[in-house]
CSV table of C-alpha atoms in Angstrom, one decimal:
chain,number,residue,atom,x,y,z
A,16,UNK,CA,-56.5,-4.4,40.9
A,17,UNK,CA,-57.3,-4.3,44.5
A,18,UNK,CA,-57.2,-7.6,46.3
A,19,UNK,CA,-59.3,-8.2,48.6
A,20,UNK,CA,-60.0,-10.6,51.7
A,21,UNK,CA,-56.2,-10.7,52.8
A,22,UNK,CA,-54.0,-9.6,55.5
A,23,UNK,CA,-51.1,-8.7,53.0
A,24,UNK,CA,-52.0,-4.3,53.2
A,25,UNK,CA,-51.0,-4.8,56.6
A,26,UNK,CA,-47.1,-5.5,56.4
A,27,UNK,CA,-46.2,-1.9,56.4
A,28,UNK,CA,-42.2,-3.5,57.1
A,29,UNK,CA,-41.7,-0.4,59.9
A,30,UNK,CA,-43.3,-0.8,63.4
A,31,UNK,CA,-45.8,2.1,63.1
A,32,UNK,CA,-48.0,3.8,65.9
A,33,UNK,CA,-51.2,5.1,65.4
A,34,UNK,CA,-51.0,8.9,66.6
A,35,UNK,CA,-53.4,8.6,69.4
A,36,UNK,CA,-51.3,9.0,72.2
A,37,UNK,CA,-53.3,10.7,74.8
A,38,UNK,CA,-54.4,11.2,78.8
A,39,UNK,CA,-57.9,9.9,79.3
A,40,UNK,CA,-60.2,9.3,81.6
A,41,UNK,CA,-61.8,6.1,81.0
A,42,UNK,CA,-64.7,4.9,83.0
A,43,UNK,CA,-64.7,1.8,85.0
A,44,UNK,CA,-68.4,-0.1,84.1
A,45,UNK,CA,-70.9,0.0,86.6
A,46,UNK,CA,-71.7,-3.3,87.9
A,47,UNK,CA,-71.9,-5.6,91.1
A,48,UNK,CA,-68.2,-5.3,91.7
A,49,UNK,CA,-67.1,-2.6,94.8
A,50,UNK,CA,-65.9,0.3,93.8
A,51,UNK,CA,-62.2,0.7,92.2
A,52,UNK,CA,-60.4,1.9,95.5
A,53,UNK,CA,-58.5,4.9,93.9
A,54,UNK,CA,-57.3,8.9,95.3
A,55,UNK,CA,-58.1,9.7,98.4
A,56,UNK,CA,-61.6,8.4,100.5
A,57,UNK,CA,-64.3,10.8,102.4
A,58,UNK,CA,-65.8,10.7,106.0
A,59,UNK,CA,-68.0,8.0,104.9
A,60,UNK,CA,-65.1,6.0,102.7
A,61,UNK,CA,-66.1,6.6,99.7
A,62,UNK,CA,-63.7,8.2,96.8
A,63,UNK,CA,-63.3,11.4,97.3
A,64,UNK,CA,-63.0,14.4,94.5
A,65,UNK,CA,-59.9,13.6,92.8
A,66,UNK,CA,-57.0,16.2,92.7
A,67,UNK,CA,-55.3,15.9,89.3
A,68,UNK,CA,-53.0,18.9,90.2
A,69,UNK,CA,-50.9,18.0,93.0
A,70,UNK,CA,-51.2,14.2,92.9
A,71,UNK,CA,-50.0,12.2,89.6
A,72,UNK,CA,-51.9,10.6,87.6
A,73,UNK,CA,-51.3,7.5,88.4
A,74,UNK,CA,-52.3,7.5,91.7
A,75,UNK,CA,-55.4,8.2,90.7
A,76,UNK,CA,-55.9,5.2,89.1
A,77,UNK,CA,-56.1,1.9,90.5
A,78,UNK,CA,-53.0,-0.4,90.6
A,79,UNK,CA,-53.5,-3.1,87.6
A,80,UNK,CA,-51.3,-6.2,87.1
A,81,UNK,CA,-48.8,-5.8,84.4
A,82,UNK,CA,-48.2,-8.6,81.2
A,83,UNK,CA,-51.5,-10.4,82.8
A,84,UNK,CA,-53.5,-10.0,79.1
A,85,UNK,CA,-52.0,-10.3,75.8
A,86,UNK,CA,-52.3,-7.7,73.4
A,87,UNK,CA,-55.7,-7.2,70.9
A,88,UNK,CA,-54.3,-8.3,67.6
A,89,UNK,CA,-55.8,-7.4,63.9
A,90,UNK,CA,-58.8,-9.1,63.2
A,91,UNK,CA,-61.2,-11.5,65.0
A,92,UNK,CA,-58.7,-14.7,64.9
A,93,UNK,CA,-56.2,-12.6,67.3
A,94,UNK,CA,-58.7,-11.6,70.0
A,95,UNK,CA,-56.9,-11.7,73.4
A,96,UNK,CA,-58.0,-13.3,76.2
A,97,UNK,CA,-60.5,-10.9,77.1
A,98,UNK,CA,-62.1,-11.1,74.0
A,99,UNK,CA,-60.4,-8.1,72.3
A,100,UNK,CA,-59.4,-7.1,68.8
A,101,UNK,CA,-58.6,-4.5,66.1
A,102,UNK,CA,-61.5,-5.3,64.3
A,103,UNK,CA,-61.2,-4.7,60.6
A,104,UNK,CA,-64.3,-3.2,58.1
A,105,UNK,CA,-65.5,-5.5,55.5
A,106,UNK,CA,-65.2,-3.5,52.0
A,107,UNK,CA,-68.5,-3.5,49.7
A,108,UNK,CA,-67.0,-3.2,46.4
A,109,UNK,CA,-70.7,-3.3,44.8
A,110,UNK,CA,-73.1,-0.5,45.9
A,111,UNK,CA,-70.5,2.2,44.2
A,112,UNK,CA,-68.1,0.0,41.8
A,113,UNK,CA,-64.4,1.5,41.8
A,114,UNK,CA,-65.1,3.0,45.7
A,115,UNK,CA,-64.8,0.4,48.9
A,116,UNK,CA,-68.1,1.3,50.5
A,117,UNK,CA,-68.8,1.0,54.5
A,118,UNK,CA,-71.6,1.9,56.7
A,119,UNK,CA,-70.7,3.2,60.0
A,120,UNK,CA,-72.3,3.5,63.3
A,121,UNK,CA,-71.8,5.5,66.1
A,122,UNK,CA,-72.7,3.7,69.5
A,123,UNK,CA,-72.2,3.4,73.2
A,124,UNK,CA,-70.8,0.3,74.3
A,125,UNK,CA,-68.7,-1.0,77.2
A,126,UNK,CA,-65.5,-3.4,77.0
A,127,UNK,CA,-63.7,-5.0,79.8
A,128,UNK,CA,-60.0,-3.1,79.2
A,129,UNK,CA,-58.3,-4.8,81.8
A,130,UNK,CA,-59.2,-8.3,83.7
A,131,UNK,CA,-58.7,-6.6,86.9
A,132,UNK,CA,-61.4,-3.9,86.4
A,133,UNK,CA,-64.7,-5.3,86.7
A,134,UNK,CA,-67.5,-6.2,85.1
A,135,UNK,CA,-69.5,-5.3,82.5
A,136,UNK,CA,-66.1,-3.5,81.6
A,137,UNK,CA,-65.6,0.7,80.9
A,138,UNK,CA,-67.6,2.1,79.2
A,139,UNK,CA,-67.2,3.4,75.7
A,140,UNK,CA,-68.2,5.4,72.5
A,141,UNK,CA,-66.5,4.0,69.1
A,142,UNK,CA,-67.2,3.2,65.8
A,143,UNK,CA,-68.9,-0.4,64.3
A,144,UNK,CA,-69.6,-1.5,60.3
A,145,UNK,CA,-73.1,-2.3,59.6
A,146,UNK,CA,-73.1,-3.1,56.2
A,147,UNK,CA,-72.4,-6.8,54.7
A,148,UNK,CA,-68.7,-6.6,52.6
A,149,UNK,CA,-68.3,-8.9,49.9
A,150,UNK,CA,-67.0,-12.2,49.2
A,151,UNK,CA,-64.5,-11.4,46.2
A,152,UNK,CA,-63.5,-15.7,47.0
A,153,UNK,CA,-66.9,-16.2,44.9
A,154,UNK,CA,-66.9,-13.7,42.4
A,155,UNK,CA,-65.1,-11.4,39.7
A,156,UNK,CA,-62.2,-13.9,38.9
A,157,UNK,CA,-61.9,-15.8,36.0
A,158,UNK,CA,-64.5,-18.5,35.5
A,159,UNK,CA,-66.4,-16.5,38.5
A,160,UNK,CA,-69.7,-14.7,38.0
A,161,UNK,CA,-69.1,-10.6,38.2
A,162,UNK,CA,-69.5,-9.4,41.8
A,163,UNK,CA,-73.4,-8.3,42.6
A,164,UNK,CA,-75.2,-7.5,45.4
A,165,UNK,CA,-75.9,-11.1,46.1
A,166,UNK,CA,-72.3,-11.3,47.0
A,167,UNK,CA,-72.7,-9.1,49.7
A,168,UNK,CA,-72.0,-11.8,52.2
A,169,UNK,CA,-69.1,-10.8,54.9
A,170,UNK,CA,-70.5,-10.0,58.2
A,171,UNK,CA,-69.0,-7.2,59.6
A,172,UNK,CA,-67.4,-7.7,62.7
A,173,UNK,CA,-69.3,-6.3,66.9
A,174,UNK,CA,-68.1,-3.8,67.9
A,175,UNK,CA,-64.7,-3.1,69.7
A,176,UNK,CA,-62.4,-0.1,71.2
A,177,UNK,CA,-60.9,1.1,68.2
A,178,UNK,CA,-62.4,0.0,65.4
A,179,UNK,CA,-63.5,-0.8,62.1
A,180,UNK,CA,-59.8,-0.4,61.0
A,181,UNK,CA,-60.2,0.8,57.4
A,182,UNK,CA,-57.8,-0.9,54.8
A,183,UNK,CA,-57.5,1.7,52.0
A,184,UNK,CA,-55.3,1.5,48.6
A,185,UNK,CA,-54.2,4.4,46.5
A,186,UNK,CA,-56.2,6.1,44.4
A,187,UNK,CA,-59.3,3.7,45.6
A,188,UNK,CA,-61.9,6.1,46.9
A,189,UNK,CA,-63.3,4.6,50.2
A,190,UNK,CA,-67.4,6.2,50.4
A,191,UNK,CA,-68.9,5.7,53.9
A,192,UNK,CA,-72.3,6.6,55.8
A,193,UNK,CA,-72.0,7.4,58.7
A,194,UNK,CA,-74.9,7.1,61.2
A,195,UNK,CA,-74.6,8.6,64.8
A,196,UNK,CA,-76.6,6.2,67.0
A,197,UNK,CA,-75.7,8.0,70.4
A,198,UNK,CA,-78.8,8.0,72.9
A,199,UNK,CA,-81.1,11.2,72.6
A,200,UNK,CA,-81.7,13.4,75.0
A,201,UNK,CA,-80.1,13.4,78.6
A,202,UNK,CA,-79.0,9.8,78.1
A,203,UNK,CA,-77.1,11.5,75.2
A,204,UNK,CA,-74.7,13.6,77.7
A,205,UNK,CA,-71.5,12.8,77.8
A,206,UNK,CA,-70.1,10.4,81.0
A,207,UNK,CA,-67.0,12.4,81.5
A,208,UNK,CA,-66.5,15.9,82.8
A,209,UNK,CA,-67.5,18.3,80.3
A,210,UNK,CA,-66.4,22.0,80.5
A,211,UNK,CA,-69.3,24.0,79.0
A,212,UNK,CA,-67.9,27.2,79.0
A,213,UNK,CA,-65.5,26.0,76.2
A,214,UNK,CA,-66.7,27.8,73.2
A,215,UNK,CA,-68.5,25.1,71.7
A,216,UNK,CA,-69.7,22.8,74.0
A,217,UNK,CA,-72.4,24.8,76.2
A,218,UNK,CA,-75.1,27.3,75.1
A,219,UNK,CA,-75.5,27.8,71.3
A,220,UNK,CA,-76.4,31.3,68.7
A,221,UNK,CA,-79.1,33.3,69.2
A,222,UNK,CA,-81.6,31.8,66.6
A,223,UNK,CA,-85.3,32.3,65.4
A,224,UNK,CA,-87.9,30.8,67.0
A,225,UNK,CA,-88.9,27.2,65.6
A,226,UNK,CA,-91.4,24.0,65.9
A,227,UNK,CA,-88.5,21.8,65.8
A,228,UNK,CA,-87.0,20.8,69.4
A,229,UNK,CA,-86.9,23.2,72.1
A,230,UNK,CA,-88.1,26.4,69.4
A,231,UNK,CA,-88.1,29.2,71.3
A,232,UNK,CA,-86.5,32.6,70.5
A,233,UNK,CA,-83.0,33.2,72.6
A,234,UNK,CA,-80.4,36.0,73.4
A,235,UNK,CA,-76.9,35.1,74.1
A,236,UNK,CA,-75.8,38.6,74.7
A,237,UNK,CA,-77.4,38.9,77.8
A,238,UNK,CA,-77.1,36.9,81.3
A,239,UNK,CA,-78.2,34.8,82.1
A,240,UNK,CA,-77.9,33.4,78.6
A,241,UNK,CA,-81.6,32.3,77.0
A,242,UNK,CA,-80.2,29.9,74.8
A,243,UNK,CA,-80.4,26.1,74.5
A,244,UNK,CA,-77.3,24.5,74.7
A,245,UNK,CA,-75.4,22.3,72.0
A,246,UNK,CA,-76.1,18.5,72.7
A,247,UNK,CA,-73.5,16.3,74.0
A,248,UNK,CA,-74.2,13.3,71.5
A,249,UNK,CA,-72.8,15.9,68.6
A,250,UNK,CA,-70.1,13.5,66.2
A,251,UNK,CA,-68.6,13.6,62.8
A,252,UNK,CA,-65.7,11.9,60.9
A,253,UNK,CA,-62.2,13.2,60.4
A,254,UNK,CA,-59.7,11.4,58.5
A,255,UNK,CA,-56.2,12.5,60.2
A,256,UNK,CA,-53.6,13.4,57.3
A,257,UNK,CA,-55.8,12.6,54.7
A,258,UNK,CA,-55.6,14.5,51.6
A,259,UNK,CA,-59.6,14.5,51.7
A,260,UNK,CA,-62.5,17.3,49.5
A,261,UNK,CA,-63.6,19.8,52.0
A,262,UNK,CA,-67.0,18.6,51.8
A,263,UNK,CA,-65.9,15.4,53.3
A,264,UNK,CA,-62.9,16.8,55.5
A,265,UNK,CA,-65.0,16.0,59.1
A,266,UNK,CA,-64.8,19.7,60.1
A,267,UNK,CA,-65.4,21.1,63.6
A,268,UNK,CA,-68.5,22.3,61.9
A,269,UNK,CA,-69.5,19.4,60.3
A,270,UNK,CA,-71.1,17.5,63.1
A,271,UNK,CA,-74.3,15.8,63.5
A,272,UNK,CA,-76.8,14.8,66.4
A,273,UNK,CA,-78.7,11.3,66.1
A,274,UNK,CA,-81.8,11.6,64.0
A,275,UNK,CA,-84.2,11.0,67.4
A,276,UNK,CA,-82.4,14.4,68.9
A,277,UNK,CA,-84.9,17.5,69.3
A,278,UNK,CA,-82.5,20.6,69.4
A,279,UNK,CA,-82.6,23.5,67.8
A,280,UNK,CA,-78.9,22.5,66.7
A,281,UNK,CA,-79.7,19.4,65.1
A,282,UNK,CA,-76.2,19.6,62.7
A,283,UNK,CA,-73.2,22.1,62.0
A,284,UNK,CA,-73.1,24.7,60.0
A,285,UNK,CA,-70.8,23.0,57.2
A,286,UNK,CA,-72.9,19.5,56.8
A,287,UNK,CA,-72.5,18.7,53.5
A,288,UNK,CA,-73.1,15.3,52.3
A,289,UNK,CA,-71.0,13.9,48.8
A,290,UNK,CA,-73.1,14.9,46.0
A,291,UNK,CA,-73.2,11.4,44.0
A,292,UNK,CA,-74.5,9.5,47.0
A,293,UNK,CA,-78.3,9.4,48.3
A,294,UNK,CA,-78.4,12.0,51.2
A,295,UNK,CA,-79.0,10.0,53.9
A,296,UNK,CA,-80.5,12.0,56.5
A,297,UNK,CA,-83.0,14.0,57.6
A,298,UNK,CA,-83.3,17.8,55.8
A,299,UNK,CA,-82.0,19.8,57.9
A,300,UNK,CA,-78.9,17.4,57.9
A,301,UNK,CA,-79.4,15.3,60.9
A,302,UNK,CA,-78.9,11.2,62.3
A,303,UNK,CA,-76.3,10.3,58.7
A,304,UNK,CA,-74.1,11.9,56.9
A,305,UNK,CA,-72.0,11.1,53.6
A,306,UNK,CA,-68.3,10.9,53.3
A,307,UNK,CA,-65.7,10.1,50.4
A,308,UNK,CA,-61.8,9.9,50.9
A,309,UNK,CA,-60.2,9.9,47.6
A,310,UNK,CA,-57.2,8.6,48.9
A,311,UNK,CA,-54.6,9.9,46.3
A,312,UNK,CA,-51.5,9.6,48.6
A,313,UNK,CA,-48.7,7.0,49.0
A,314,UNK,CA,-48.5,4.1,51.3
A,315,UNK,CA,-49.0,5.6,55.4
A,316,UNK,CA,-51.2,4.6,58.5
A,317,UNK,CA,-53.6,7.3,59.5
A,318,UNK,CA,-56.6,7.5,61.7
A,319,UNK,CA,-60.0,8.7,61.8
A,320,UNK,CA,-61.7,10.5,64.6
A,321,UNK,CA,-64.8,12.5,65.9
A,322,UNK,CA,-63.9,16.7,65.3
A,323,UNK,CA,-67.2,17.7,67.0
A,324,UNK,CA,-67.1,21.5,67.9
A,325,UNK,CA,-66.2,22.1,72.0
A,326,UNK,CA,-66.2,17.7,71.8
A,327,UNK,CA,-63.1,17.0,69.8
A,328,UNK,CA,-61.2,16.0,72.8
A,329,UNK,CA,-63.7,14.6,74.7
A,330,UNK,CA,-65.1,12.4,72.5
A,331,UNK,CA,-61.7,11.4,71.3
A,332,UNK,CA,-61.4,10.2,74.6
A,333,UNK,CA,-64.5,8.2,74.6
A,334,UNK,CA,-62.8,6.4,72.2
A,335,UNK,CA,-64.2,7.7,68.7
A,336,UNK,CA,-60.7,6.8,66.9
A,337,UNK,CA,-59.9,4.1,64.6
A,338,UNK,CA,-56.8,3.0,62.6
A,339,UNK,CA,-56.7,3.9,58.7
A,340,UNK,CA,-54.2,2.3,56.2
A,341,UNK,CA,-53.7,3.4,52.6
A,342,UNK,CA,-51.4,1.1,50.4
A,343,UNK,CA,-49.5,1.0,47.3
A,344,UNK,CA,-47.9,-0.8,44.5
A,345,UNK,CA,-44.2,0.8,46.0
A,346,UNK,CA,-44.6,-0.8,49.4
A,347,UNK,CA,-45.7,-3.6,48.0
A,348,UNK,CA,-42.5,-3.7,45.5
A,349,UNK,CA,-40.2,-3.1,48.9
A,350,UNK,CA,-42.2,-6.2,50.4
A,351,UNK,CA,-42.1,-9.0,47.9
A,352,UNK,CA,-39.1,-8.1,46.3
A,353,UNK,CA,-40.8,-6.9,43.1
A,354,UNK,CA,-40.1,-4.8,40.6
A,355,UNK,CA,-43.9,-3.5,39.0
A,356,UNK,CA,-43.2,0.4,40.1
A,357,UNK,CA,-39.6,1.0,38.9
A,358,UNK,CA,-38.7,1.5,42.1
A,359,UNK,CA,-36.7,-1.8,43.1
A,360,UNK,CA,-34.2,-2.1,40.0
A,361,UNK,CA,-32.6,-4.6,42.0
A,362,UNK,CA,-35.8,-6.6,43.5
A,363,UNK,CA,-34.4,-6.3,47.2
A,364,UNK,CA,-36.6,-6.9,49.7
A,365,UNK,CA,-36.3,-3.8,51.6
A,366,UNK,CA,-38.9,-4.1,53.9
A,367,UNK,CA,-39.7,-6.8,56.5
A,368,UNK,CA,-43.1,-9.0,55.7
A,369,UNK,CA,-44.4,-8.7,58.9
A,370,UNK,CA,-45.5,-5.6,60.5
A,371,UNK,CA,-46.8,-4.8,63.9
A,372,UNK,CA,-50.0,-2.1,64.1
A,373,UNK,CA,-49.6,-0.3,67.7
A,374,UNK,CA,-52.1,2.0,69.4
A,375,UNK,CA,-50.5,3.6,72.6
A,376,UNK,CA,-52.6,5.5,75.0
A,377,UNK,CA,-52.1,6.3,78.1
A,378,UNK,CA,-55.2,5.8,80.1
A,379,UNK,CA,-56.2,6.7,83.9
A,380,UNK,CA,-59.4,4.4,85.3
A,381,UNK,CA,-61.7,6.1,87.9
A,382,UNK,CA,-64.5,4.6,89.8
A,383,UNK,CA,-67.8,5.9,88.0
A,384,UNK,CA,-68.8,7.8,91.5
A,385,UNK,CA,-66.2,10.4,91.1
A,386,UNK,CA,-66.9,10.7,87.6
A,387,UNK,CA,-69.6,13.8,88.2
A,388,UNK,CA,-67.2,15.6,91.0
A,389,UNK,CA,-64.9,18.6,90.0
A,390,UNK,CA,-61.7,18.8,91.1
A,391,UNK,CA,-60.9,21.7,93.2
A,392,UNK,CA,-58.0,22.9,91.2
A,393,UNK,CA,-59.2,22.8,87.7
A,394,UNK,CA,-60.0,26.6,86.9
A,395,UNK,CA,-64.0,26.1,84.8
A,396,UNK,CA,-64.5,29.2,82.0
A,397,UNK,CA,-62.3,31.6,81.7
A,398,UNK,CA,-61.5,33.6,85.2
A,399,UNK,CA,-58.8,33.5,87.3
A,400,UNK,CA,-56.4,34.4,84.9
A,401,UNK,CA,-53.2,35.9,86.3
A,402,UNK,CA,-51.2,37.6,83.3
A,403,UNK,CA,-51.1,40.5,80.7
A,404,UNK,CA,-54.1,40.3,78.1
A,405,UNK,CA,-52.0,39.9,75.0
A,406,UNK,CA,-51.6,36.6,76.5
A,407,UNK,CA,-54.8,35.6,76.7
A,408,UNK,CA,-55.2,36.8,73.3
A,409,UNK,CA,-52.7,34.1,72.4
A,410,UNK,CA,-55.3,31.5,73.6
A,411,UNK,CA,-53.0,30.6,76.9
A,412,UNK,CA,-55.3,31.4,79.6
A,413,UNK,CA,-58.8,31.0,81.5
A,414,UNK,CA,-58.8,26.8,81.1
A,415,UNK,CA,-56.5,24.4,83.2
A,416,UNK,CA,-54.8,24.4,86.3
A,417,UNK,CA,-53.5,27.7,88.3
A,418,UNK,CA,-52.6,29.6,90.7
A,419,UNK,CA,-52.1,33.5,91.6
A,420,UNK,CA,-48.5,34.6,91.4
């Protein structure tokens, strides 16, 4: 029986880190504050185009104060004292009984990630719940009334960097809908360089002329290229490690745009939503999209992330990533000293009842007016290789940083 409303699925015993250790450019928020005096200043003062190559990254961001704001804890009674938290989703057990359900929303936000950066704080894409969870303290117990709609009474909590964190147990499907609520249009593009000669993220097939978005007939074969381009406000949901249906797996081809979007590319070509659940978009699929996560594996933390096509890494960055947990009987046998799976003839308590969830990211902060400038060195599409072709066939060349022999 899954119990609900408690903190115990979080004592994994092991100090475990969520597997989103990455580089990333975040983006200091735009506000009354001067800029962030970072890299190297113009004529007139003002930053400068960055040069990621042959300075480190850490001069490119600028100096914070260390140990001057406490660490987000899990859940809203362990905000910091900037106001942030590993927010945790609120499960509906009602709307599909033997699944957790959640609704969740794509959006643009901005969160102050360090009291030295200013005001309104960086801005952001992540993840929020919309839908109510229920209060199993008023219902399905004994002497209770069964669990109904009308117990649908949790509010879910604002949203925050790196959140809902999804508590998950074994063999418990976990059903979401997931809405992408990204502006339309240009203010859909993303605000950090975007290399649109990756495959993926700049001009789309050749396709048919249409009455839907920009509808006209297009030839990529020739130059320059008549085609529209893929939108930047493309997302869809991938649970990392999961043992998850294909239909639900978040493929790179299984993204959506936000229902408002006119494109000719309004969804991937591998949308498909979970066939026992109301499709909850627009036909062609477009603005929601179904998902269900079975969740037939053994105790673990995993996460789940945005595995756009030509955006994975990008909107990773952003901040589409959020913690996962799945629990079990045998980690809770190895926490209470318990003996329910077989597994703890002795009743030790093996592991420790407190556990600590850490995210580690390593982050560089640049003031937003450098934002739009390229850096000299970085080599865009896929010239300037120096090497023998069988290389480049091995995917090594054309995008990053260098230089002729």
């Amino acid at each position: 029986m899954k119990i609900q409303g408690t903190m115990k699925t979080w004592r994994y015993g092991l100090m475990l880190v969520l597997l989103c250790i990455c580089s990333i450019s975040g983006i200091a928020g735009a506000g009354t504050a001067p800029p962030i005096p970072i890299g190297p200043l113009d004529a007139n003062l003002q930053p400068a185009t960055p040069d990621y190559y042959t300075t480190a990254n850490w001069a490119n961001s600028p100096p914070l104060a260390k140990f001057v704001d406490t660490l987000p804890g899990l859940g809203s009674t362990k905000a910091n004292n900037l106001g942030q938290y590993l927010s945790v989703a609120k499960p509906d057990i009602v709307t599909y009984p033997g699944s957790d359900y959640y609704e969740i929303e794509l959006v643009e936000f901005n969160e102050r990630m360090h009291s030295d950066l200013p005001l309104p704080g960086t801005k952001l894409r992540g993840y929020r719940q919309t839908n109510f969870g229920t209060d199993t303290s008023a219902c399905g117990g004994q002497l209770q009334p069964p669990c109904d709609a009308n117990f649908n009474t949790v509010a879910p909590d604002p949203v925050h960097y790196l959140g809902p964190n999804i508590i998950a147990e074994r063999d418990r499907p976990v059903r979401i809908k997931f809405t992408n609520s990204l502006p339309a249009g240009s203010g859909g593009d993303l605000f950090i360089p975007v290399d649109t000669s990756v495959m993926g993220a700049g001009t789309g097939p050749a396709y048919m002329g249409s009455v839907r978005g920009e509808g006209t007939p297009c030839d990529n074969t020739i130059e320059p290229n008549t085609c529209a381009s893929y939108t930047q406000n493309r997302a869809d949901l991938h649970l990392h490690g999961g043992r998850t249906p294909w239909i639900s797996d978040g493929t790179p081809h299984q993204w959506i745009t936000p229902a408002t979007e006119a494109t000719p590319y309004p969804n991937g070509v591998s949308v498909y939503n979970v066939p026992d659940m109301p499709n909850p978009g627009r036909d062609p699929p477009q603005g929601s999209q179904t998902f269900y996560y079975n969740n037939q594996q053994s105790a673990r933390l995993l996460f789940y992330h945005d595995h756009a096509y030509g955006l994975t890494r990008l909107n990773v960055y952003a901040g589409e990533a959020a913690g996962y947990v799945i629990t079990d009987n045998v980690d809770d046998d190895m926490i209470n000293g318990t003996n329910n799976t077989g597994v703890n003839p002795t009743a030790a308590i093996v592991l420790p009842d407190v556990g600590i969830p850490l995210i580690i990211q390593d982050k560089t902060f640049v003031d937003p007016v450098t934002m739009p400038k390229m850096d000299p060195t970085w080599e865009w599409g896929t010239g300037g290789f120096f090497g023998p072709v069988a290389t480049i066939a091995l995917g090594s060349g054309g995008h990053g940083y260098s230089s002729p022999p």
